[in-house]
C-alpha positions as CSV (number, residue, x, y, z in Angstrom):
1,M,-2.5,-7.0,-3.6
2,K,-3.5,-8.3,-0.3
3,L,-4.5,-5.4,2.1
4,C,-5.3,-4.9,5.7
5,L,-7.3,-2.1,6.9
6,I,-6.1,-0.8,10.2
7,G,-7.3,2.4,12.2
8,S,-9.8,3.2,14.7
9,T,-13.1,1.4,14.4
10,R,-15.0,4.8,15.4
11,F,-14.7,5.7,11.6
12,K,-17.0,3.0,10.6
13,D,-18.2,4.6,7.5
14,L,-14.7,5.2,6.1
15,Y,-13.8,1.4,7.0
16,H,-16.8,0.4,4.7
17,A,-16.1,3.0,1.9
18,A,-12.1,1.8,1.9
19,N,-13.1,-1.8,1.8
20,R,-15.7,-1.4,-1.2
21,K,-13.1,0.9,-3.2
22,L,-10.2,-1.6,-2.6
23,T,-12.1,-4.6,-3.2
24,A,-13.5,-3.0,-6.5
25,D,-9.9,-2.2,-7.4
26,G,-9.2,-6.0,-7.4
27,H,-7.5,-6.4,-4.0
28,I,-8.1,-8.8,-1.4
29,V,-9.1,-6.9,1.8
30,Y,-8.5,-7.8,5.4
31,T,-10.5,-5.9,8.0
32,V,-11.6,-6.1,11.6
33,A,-14.3,-8.9,12.6
34,F,-16.9,-6.3,13.7
35,I,-17.0,-2.6,14.3
36,S,-19.0,-1.5,17.5
37,S,-20.8,1.6,17.5
38,E,-19.9,4.6,19.9
39,G,-22.6,4.4,22.9
40,V,-23.5,0.9,22.2
41,P,-22.2,-1.6,24.6
42,T,-20.4,-4.6,23.2
43,E,-20.9,-8.0,24.3
44,V,-17.1,-8.9,23.6
45,R,-15.4,-10.5,26.6
46,E,-11.9,-9.4,27.5
47,E,-10.7,-12.9,26.3
48,E,-12.3,-12.4,23.0
49,K,-11.0,-8.8,22.6
50,I,-7.2,-10.5,23.1
51,I,-8.4,-13.2,20.3
52,L,-9.5,-10.4,18.1
53,D,-6.6,-8.4,18.3
54,L,-4.2,-11.4,17.8
55,V,-6.3,-12.4,14.7
56,H,-5.7,-8.7,13.4
57,L,-2.2,-8.9,13.8
58,R,-2.2,-12.1,11.9
59,N,-4.1,-10.4,9.1
60,I,-1.3,-7.8,8.9
61,E,1.2,-10.8,8.5
62,E,-0.9,-12.3,5.7
63,S,-1.1,-9.0,3.8
64,D,1.3,-7.3,1.4
65,A,0.5,-4.0,2.9
66,V,-1.5,-2.2,5.5
67,V,-4.0,0.9,4.7
68,L,-4.4,3.5,7.7
69,I,-8.4,4.3,8.2
70,T,-8.4,7.7,10.0
71,D,-10.4,11.2,9.7
72,E,-9.4,14.6,8.7
73,T,-7.6,15.1,12.0
74,G,-5.6,12.0,11.3
75,Y,-6.4,10.4,14.7
76,V,-4.2,7.3,15.5
77,G,-4.9,5.5,18.9
78,F,-3.0,3.2,20.8
79,S,-4.0,0.0,19.1
80,T,-3.5,1.5,15.7
81,K,0.0,2.7,16.6
82,R,0.8,-1.0,17.8
83,E,-0.7,-2.2,14.3
84,I,1.6,0.4,12.3
85,Q,4.8,-0.8,14.4
86,W,3.8,-4.4,13.9
87,A,3.4,-3.8,10.0
88,Q,6.9,-2.0,10.3
89,L,8.5,-4.9,12.2
90,R,7.1,-7.3,9.4
91,N,8.4,-4.8,6.6
92,K,4.9,-4.1,5.3
93,L,4.1,-1.4,3.1
94,I,1.9,1.3,4.8
95,Y,-0.6,3.2,2.7
96,E,-1.7,6.6,4.4
97,G,-5.3,5.9,3.0
98,P,-7.1,4.0,0.4
99,E,-6.6,6.6,-2.2
100,D,-2.8,6.0,-2.0
101,V,-3.1,2.4,-3.0
102,P,-2.7,1.9,-6.9
103,G,-5.5,-0.1,-8.5
104,I,-5.3,-3.5,-10.2
105,F,-6.8,-3.5,-13.7
106,Y,-7.0,-6.6,-15.8
107,E,-7.3,-6.6,-19.6
108,V,-8.6,-9.8,-21.3
109,Y,-6.8,-10.3,-24.6
110,R,-7.0,-13.6,-26.3
111,G,-8.1,-15.5,-23.2
112,Q,-5.2,-14.3,-21.4
113,G,-5.2,-12.1,-18.2
114,K,-2.7,-9.2,-18.8
115,V,-2.0,-6.6,-16.0
116,V,-2.1,-3.0,-17.3
């Protein structure tokens, strides 16, 4: 399945862990172009941020589903709310976390891939 990670980039470690898990489970994962660290100035101009946001919305369109990345408090900011609404408008599945996404496993039997 093609999945797009959405959520606040303040959860950098959760993004990386979700990307690793979902990719290892056999999924194609779209994510943000880069993750800025809190307290570290970014070199992204406003025009670039607009383009990055639009590209991320396109990633959602290209995906079969989105996966929400958040912490134990369930924090969802303005941008993430917009991404959720975009996914809903596009009739995408919305998973509340990477643990909710079913894995894809392949069994090779006599040279033919078989989904199990």
